[in-house]
Coordinates of C-alpha atoms and ligand atoms in Angstrom, one line a residue:
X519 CA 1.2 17.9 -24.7
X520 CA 4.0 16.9 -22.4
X521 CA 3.1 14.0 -20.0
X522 CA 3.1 15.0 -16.3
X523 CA 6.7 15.0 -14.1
X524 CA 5.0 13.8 -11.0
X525 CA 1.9 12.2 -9.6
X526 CA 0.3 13.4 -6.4
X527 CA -2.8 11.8 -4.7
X528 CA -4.9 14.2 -2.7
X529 CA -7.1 13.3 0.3
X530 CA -9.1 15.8 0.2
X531 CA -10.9 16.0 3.2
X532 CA -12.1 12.9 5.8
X533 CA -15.7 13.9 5.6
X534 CA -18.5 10.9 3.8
X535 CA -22.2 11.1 2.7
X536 CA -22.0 7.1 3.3
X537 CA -21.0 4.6 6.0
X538 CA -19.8 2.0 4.2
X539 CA -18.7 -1.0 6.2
X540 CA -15.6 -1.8 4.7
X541 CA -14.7 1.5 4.4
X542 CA -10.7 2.2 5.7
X543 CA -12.2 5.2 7.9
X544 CA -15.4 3.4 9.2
X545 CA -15.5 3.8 12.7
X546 CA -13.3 6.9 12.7
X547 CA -15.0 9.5 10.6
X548 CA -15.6 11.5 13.6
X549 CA -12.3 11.8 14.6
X550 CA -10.6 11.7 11.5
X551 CA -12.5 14.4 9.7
X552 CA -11.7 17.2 12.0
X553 CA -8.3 17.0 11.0
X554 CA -9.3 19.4 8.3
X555 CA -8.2 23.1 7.3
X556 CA -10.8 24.7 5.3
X557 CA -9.4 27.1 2.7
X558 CA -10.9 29.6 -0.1
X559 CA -10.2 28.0 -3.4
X560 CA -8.2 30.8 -4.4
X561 CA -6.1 29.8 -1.2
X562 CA -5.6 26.2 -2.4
X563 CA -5.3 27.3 -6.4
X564 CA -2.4 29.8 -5.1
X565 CA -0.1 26.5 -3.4
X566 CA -0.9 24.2 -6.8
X567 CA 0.6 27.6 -8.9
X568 CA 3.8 27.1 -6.5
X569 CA 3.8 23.2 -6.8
X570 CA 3.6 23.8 -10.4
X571 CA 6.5 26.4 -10.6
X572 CA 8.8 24.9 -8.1
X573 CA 8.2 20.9 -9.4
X574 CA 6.4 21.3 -12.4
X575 CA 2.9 19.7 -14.0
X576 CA 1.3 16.7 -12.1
X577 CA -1.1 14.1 -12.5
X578 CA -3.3 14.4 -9.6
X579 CA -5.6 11.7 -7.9
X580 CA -8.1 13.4 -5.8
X581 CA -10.3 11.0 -3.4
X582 CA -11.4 11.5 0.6
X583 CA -13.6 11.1 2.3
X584 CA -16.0 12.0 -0.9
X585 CA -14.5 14.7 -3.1
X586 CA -18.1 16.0 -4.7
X587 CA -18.7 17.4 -1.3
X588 CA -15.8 19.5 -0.9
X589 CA -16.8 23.2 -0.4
X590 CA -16.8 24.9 -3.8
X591 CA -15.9 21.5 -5.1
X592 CA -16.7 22.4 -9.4
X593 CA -14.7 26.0 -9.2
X594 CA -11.9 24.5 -7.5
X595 CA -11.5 21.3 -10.0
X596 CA -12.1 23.8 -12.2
X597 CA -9.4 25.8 -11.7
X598 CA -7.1 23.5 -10.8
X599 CA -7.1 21.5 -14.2
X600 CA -6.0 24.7 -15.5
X601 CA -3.2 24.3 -13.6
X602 CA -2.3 20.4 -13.1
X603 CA -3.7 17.5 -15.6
X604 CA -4.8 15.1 -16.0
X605 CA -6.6 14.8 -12.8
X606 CA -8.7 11.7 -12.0
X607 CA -11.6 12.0 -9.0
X608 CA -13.0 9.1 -7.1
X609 CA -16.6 9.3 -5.9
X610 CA -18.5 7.7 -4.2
X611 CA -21.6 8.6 -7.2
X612 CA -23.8 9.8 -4.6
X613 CA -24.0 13.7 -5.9
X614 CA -25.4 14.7 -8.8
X615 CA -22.7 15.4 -12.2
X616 CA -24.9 17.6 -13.9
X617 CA -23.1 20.4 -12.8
X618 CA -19.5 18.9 -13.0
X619 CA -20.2 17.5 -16.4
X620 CA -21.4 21.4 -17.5
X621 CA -18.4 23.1 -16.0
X622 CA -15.4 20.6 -16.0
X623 CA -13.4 19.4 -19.5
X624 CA -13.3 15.5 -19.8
X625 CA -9.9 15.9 -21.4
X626 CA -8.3 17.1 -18.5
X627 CA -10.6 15.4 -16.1
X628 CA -11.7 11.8 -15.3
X629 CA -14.2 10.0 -12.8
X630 CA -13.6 6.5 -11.3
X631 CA -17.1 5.8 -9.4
X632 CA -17.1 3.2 -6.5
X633 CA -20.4 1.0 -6.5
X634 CA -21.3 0.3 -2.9
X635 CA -23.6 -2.4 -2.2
X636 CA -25.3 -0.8 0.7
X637 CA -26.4 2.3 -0.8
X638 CA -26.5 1.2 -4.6
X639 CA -29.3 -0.1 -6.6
X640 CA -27.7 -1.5 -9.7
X641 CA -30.0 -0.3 -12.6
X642 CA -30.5 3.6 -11.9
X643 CA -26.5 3.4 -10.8
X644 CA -25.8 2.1 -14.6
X645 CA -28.1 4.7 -16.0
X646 CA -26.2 7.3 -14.4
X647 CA -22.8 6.1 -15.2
X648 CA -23.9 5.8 -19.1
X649 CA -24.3 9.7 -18.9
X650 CA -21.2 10.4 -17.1
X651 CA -19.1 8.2 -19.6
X652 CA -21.4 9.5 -22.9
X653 CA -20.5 12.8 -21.8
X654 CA -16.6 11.9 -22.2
X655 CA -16.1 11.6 -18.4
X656 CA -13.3 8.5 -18.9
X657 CA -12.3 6.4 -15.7
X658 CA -12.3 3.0 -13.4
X659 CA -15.4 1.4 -12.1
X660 CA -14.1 0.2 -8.6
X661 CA -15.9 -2.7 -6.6
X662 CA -13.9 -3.4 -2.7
X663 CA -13.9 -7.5 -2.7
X664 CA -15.3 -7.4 1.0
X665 CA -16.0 -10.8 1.7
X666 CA -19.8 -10.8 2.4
X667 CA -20.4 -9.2 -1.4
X668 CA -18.3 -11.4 -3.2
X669 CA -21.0 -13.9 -4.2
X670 CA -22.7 -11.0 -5.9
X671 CA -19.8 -10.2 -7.8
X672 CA -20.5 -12.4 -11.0
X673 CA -23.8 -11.0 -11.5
X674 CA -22.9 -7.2 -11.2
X675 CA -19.9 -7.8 -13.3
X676 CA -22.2 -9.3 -16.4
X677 CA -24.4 -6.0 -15.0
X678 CA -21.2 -3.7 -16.4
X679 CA -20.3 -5.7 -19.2
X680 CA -24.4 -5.0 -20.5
X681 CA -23.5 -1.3 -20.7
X682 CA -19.8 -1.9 -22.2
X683 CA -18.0 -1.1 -18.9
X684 CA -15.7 -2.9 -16.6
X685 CA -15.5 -3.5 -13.3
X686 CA -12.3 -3.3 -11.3
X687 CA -12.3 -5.6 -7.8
X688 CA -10.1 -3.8 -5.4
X689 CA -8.8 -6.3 -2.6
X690 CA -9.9 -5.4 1.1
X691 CA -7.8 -4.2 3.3
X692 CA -8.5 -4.8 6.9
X693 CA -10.8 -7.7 9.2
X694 CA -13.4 -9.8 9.0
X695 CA -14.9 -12.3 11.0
X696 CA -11.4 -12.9 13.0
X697 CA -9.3 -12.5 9.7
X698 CA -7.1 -10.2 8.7
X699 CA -7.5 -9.2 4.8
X700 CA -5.8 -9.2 1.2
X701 CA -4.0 -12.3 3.2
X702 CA -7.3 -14.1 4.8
X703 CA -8.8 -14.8 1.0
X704 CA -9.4 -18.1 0.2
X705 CA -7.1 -19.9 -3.1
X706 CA -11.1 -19.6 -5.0
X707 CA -11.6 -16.3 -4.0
X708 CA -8.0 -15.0 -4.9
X709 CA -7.8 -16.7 -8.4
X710 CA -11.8 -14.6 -8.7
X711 CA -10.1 -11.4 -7.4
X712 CA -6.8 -12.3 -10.4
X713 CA -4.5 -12.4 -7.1
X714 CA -1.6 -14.8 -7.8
X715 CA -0.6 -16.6 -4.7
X716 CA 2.6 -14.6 -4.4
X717 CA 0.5 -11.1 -4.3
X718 CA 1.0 -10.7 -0.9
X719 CA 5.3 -11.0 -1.3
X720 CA 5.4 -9.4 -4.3
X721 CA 3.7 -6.1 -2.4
X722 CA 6.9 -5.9 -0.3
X723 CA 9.4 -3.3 -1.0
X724 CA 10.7 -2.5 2.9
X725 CA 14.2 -1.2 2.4
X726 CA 14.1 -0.6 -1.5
X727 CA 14.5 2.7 -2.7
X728 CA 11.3 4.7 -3.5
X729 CA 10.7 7.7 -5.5
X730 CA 7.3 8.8 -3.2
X731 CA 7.7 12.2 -1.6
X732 CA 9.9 13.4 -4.4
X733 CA 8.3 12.7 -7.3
X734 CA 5.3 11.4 -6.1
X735 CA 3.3 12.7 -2.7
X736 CA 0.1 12.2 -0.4
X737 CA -1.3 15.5 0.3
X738 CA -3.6 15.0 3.6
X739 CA -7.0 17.2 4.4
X740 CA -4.7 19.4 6.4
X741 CA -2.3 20.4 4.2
X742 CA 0.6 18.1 5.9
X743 CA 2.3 16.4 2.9
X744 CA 3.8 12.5 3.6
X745 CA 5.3 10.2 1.0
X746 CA 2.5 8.2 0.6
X747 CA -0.7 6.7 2.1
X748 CA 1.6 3.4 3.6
X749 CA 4.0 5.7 5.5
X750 CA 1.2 7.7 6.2
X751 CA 1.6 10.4 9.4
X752 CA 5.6 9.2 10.3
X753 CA 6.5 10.3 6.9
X754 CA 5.2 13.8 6.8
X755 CA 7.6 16.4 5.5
X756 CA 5.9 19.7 5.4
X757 CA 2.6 21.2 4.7
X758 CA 1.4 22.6 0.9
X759 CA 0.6 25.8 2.1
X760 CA 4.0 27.0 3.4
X761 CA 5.3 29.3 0.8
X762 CA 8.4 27.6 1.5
X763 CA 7.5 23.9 0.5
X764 CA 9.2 21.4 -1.6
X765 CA 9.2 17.8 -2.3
X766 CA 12.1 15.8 -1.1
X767 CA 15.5 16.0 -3.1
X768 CA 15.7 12.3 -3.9
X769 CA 14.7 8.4 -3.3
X770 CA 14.7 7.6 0.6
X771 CA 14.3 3.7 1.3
X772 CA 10.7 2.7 2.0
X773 CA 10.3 1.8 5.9
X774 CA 7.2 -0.5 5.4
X775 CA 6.1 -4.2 5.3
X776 CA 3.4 -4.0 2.3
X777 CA 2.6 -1.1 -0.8
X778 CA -0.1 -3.1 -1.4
X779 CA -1.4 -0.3 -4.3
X780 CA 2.1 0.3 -5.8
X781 CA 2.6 3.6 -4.8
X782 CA 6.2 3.7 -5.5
X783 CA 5.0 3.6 -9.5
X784 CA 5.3 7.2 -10.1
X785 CA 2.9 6.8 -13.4
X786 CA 1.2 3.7 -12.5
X787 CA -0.2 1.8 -15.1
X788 CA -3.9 1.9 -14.3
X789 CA -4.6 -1.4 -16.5
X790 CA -1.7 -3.0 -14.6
X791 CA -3.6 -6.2 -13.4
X792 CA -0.9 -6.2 -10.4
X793 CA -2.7 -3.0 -9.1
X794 CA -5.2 -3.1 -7.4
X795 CA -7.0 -6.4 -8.2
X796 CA -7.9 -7.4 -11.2
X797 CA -10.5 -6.3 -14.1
X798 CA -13.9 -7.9 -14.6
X799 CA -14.6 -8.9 -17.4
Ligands
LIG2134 S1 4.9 1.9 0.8 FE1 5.4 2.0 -1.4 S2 5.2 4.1 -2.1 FE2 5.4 4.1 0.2 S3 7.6 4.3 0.6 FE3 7.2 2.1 0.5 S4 7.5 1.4 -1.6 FE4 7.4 3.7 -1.6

């Protein structure tokens, strides 16, 4: 099978089952998750078929907000991997996969679960993520580096490594205690998160060209479509749903500081160590 001609990351909705502190939307759930159009799954199945004719196949990311509570969430990813693959899902592990795991193909289909401290207990979250994976269900294991939980950080990843997993340590990105993070770690806690000391410069790409929002895209809850979750809102160009959408014709320079998650990889390499942090153990 052909490999996909471009990547788009869906935000599903802004709607969470947990609070988490160091979550991006904490303190703005409220407000952030009205800014959703509910459709029928046939709805949102019919502007994939277009994206899919017009553009071709894509590798979709699909995250929130926490996907597994997305109305008619298993019909939908369902039907959609008929239509785009491979699709990977973040979650936040907090619904059951019985069901998914029943009705979804793990070819097509992968699951990268997020193990949140403040809602987590480490043993039954293993157990559970032994089934998922026995069941074929491939995918990341993502831990946020917030500061207060990184002195647990050696002891859950040994935890992983027991069940032959890893753990990937995703930087934070926002404040804490008066400091402004990736850039407020600490030399010790950047060489434990496997930043080099030029991370922060070498997630600068203001003025280069970038491929994001023609072959590569940030659909939002309501349908709007930007180049990518940097830009954000300013670089909307059209919504999914309009019969008459289409991605952009070419590169456009990127008119940020920081792509701290290397977004402008169209087919990012997801053991890249550059990434996202780095891979424990
Ligand atoms: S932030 Fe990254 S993905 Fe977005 S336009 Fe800039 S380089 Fe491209």
């Amino acid at each position: 099978m052909s490999e996909p001609e471009l990547r788009i990351t869906w935000n599903m909705h802004w709607r969470c089952d947990y609070r988490c502190s160091y979550c991006f939307f904490a303190g703005h759930w409220e407000e952030y998750s009205r800014r959703f159009i509910e459709r029928s799954t046939e709805e949102w199945l019919a502007c994939w078929r277009r994206i899919r004719e017009r553009h071709g196949r894509a590798l979709l990311t699909i995250t929130g907000g926490e996907p597994f509570i997305f109305p008619d969430f298993l019909n939908l990813i369902s039907g959609l991997s008929d239509i785009h693959w491979p699709i990977n899902i973040s979650t936040n592990a907090s619904v059951p996969w019985d069901g998914f795991i029943a009705a979804v193909d793990p070819k097509k289909v992968s699951v990268s679960v997020s193990f949140h401290p403040e809602y987590h207990e480490i043993g039954p979250f293993l157990g559970r993520l032994k089934g998922l994976r026995a069941a074929g269900f491939s995918g990341c294991n993502n831990f946020v580096a917030y500061p207060p939980q990184l002195k647990d950080l050696p002891r859950l990843a040994a935890a992983f490594q027991g069940i032959g997993e890893s753990l990937k340590v995703i930087p934070f990105i926002g404040r804490f205690e008066g400091r402004t993070f990736p850039e407020g770690y600490t030399a010790e806690q950047r060489k434990l998160l496997g930043m080099s000391d030029d991370w922060v410069d070498n997630k600068r790409r203001k003025g280069r060209a970038c491929l994001a929002g023609c072959r590569s895209a940030l659909l939002l809850p309501d349908g709007s479509v930007t180049r990518c979750g940097q830009v954000g809102d300013p670089g909307i160009f059209g919504n999914i749903c309009d019969p008459d959408f289409s991605l952009l014709p070419g590169p456009a320079p990127c008119d940020v500081e920081l792509c701290p998650c290397d977004e402008w990889k169209v087919m990012p390499d997801e053991k890249a160590p550059d990434r996202a942090g780095a891979w424990l153990p």
